[in-house]
PDB file of N, CA and C in Angstrom:
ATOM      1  N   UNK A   1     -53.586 -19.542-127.779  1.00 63.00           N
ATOM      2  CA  UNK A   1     -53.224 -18.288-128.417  1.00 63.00           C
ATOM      3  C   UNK A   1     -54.488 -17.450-128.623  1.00 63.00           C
ATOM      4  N   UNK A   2     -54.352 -16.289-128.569  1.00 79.00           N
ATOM      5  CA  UNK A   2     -55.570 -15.327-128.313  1.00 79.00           C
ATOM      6  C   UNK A   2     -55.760 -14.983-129.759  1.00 79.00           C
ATOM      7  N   UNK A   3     -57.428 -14.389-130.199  1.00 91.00           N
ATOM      8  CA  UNK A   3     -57.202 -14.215-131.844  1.00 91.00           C
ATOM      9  C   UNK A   3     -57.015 -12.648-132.210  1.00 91.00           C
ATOM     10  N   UNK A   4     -56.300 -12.505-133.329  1.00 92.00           N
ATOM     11  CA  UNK A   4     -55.789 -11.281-133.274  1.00 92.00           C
ATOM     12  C   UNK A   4     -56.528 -10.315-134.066  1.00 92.00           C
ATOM     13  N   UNK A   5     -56.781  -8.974-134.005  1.00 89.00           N
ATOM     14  CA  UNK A   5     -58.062  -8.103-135.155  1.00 89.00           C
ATOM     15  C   UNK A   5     -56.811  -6.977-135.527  1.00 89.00           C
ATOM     16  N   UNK A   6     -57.451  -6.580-136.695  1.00 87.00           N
ATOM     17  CA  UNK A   6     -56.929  -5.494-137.038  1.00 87.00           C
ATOM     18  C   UNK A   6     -57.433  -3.999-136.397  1.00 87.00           C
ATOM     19  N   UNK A   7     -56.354  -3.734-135.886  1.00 86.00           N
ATOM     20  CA  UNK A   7     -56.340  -2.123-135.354  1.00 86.00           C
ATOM     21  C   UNK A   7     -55.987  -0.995-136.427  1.00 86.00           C
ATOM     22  N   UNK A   8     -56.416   0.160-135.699  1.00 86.00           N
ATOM     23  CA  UNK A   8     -55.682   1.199-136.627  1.00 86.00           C
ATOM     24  C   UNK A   8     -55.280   1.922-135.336  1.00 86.00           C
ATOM     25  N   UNK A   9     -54.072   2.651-135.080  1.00 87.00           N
ATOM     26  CA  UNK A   9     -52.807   3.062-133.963  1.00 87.00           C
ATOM     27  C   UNK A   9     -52.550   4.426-134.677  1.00 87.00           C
ATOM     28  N   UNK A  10     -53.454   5.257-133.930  1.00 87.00           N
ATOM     29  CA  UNK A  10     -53.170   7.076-134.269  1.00 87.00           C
ATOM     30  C   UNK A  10     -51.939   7.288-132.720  1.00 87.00           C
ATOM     31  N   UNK A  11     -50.741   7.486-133.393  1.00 89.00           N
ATOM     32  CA  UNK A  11     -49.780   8.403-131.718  1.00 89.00           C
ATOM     33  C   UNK A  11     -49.128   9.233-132.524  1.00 89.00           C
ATOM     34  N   UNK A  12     -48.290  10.319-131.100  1.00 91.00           N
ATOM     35  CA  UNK A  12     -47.853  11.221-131.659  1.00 91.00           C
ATOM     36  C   UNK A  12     -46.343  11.001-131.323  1.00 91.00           C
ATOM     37  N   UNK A  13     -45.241  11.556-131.620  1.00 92.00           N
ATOM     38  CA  UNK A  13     -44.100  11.233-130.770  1.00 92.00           C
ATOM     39  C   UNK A  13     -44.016  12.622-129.851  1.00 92.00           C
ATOM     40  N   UNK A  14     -42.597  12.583-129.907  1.00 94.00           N
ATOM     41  CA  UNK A  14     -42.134  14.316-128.887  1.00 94.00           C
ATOM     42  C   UNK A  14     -42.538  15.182-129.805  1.00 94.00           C
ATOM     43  N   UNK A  15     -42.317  15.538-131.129  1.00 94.00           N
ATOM     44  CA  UNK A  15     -42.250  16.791-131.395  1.00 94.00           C
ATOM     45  C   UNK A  15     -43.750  16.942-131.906  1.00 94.00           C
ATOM     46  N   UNK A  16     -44.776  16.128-131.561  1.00 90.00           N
ATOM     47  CA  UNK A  16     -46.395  15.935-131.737  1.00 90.00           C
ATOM     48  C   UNK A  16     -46.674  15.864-133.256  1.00 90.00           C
ATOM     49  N   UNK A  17     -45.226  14.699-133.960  1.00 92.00           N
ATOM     50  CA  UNK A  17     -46.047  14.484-135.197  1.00 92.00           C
ATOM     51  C   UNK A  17     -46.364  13.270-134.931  1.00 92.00           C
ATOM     52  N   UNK A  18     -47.859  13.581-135.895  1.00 90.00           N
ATOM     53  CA  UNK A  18     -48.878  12.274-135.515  1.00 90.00           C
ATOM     54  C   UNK A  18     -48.535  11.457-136.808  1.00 90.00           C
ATOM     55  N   UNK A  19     -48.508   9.951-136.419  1.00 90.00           N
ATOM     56  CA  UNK A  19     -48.750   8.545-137.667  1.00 90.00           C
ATOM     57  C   UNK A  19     -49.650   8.035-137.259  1.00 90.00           C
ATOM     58  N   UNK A  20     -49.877   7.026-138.435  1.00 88.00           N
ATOM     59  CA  UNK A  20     -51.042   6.058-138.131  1.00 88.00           C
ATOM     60  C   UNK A  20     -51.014   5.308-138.749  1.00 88.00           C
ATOM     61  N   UNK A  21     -50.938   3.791-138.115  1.00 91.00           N
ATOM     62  CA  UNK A  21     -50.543   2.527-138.573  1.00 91.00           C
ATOM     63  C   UNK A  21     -51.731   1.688-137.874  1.00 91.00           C
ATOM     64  N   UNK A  22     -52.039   0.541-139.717  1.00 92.00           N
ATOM     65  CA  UNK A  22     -52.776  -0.327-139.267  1.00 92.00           C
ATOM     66  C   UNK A  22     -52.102  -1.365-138.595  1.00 92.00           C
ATOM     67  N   UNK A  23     -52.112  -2.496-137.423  1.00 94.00           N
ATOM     68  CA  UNK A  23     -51.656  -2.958-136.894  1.00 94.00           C
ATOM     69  C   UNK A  23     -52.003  -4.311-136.731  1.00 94.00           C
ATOM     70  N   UNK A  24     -52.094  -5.455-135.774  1.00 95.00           N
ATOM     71  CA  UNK A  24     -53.081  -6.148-135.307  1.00 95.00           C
ATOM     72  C   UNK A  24     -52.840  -6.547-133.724  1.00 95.00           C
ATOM     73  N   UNK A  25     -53.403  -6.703-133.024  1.00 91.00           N
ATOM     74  CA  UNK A  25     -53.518  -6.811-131.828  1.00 91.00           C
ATOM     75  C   UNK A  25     -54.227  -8.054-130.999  1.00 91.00           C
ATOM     76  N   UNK A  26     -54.378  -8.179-129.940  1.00 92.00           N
ATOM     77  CA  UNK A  26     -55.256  -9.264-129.266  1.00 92.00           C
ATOM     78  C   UNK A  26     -55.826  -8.208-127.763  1.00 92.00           C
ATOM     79  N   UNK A  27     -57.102  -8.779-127.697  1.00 86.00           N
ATOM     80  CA  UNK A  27     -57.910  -7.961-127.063  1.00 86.00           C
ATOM     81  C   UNK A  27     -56.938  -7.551-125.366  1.00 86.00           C
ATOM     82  N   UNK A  28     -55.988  -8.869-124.758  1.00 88.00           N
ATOM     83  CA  UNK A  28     -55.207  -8.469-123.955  1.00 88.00           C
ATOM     84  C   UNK A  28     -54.114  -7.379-123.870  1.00 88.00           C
ATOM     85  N   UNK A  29     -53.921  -6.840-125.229  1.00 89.00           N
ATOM     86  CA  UNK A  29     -52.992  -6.030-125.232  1.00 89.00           C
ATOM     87  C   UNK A  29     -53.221  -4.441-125.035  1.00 89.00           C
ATOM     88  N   UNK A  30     -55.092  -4.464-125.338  1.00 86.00           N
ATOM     89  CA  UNK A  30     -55.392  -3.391-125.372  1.00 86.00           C
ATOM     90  C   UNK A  30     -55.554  -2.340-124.155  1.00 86.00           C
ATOM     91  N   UNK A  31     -54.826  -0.769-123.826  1.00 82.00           N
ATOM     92  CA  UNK A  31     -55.108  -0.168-122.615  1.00 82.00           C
ATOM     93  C   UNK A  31     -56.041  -0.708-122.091  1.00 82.00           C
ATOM     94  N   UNK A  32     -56.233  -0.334-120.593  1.00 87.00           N
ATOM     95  CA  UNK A  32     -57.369  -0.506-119.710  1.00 87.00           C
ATOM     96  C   UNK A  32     -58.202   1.132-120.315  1.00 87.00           C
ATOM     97  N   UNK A  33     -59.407   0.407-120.530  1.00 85.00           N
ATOM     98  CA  UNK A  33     -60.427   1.762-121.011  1.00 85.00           C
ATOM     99  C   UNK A  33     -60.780   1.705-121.814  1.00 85.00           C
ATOM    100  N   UNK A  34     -60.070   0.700-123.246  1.00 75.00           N
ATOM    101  CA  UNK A  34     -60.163   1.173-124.385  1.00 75.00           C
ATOM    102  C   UNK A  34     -60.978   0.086-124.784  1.00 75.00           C
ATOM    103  N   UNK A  35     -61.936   0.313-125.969  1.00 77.00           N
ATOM    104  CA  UNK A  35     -63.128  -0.651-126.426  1.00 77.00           C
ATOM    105  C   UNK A  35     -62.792  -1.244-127.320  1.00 77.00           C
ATOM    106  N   UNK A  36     -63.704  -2.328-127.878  1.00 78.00           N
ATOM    107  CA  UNK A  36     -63.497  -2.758-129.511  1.00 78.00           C
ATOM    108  C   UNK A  36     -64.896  -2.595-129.952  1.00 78.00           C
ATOM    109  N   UNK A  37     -64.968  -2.573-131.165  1.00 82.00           N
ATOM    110  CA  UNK A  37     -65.983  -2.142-131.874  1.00 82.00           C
ATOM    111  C   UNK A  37     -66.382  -2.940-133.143  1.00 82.00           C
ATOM    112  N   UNK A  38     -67.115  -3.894-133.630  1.00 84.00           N
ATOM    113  CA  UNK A  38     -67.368  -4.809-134.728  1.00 84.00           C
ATOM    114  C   UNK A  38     -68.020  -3.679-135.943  1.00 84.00           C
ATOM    115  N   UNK A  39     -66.662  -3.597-136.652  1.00 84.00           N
ATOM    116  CA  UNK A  39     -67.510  -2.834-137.915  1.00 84.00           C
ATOM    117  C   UNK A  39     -67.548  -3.702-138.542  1.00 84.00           C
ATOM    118  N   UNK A  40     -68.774  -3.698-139.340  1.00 88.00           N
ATOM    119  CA  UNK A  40     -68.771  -3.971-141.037  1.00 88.00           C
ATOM    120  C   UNK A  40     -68.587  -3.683-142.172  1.00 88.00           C
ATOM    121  N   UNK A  41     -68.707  -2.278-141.998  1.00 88.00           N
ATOM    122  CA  UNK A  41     -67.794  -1.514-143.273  1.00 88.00           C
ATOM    123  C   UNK A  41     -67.801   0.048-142.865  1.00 88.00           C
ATOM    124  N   UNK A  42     -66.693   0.408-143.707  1.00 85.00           N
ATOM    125  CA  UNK A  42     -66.580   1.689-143.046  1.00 85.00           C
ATOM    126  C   UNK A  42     -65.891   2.513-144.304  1.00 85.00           C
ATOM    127  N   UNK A  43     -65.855   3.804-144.753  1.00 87.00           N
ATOM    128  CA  UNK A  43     -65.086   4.911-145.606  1.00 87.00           C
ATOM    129  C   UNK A  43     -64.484   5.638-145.185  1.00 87.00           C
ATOM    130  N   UNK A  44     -63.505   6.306-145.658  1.00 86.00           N
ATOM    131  CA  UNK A  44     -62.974   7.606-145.541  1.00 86.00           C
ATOM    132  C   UNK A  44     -62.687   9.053-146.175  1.00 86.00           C
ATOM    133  N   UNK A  45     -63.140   9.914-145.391  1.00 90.00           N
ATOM    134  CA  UNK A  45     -63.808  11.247-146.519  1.00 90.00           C
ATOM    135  C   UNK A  45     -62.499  11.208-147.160  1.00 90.00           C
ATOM    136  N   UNK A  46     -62.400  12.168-148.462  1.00 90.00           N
ATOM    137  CA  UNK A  46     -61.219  12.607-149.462  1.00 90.00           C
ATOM    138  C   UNK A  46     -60.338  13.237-148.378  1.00 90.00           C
ATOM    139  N   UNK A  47     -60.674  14.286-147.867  1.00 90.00           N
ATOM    140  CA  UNK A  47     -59.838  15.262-147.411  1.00 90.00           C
ATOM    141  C   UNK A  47     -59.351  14.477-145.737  1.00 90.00           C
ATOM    142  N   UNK A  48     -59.705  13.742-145.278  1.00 86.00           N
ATOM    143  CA  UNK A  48     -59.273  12.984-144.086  1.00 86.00           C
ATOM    144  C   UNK A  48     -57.988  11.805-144.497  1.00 86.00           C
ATOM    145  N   UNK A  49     -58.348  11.203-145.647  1.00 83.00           N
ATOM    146  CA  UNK A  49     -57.342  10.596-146.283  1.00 83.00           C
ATOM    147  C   UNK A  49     -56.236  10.890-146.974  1.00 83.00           C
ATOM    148  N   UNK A  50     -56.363  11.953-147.361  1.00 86.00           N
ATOM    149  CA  UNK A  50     -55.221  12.988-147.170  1.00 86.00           C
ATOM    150  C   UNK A  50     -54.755  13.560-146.283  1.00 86.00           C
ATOM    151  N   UNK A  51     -55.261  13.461-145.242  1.00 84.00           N
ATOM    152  CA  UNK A  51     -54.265  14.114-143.629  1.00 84.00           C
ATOM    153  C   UNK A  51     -53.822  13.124-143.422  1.00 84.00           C
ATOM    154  N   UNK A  52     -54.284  11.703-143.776  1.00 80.00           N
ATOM    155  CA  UNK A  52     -54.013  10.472-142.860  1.00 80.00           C
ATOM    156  C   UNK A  52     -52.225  10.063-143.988  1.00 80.00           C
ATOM    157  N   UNK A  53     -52.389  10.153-145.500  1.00 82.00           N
ATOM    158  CA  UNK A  53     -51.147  10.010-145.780  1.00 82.00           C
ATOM    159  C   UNK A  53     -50.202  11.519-145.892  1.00 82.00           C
ATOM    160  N   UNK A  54     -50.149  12.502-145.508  1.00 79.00           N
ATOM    161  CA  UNK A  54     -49.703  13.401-145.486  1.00 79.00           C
ATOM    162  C   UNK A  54     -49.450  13.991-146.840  1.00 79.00           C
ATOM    163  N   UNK A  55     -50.742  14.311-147.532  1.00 76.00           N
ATOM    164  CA  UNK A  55     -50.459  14.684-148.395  1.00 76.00           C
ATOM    165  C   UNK A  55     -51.498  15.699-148.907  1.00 76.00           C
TER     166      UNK A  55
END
């Protein structure tokens, strides 16, 4: 069994509203193209975290 990381999954549907869900994944699942990246810690500005819950 492959080990799985936590993603975060920005899409849009048809009418181009965007969500974003944390997820988890295994590195096979990921598009061809797409990277992984080892953070160690990370923030999010005020006003980005408010676009991100729609509010």
């Amino acid at each position: 069994m492959s080990e799985t990381f936590k993603a975060i999954l920005v899409s849009r549907d048809a009418d181009k509203k965007q969500s974003v869900a944390v997820i988890n994944l295994t590195e096979a699942e990921l598009m061809e193209g797409d990277v992984t990246v080892a953070v160690e810690a990370t923030t999010v500005n005020y006003k980005d975290g408010l676009a991100i819950t729609g509010k």
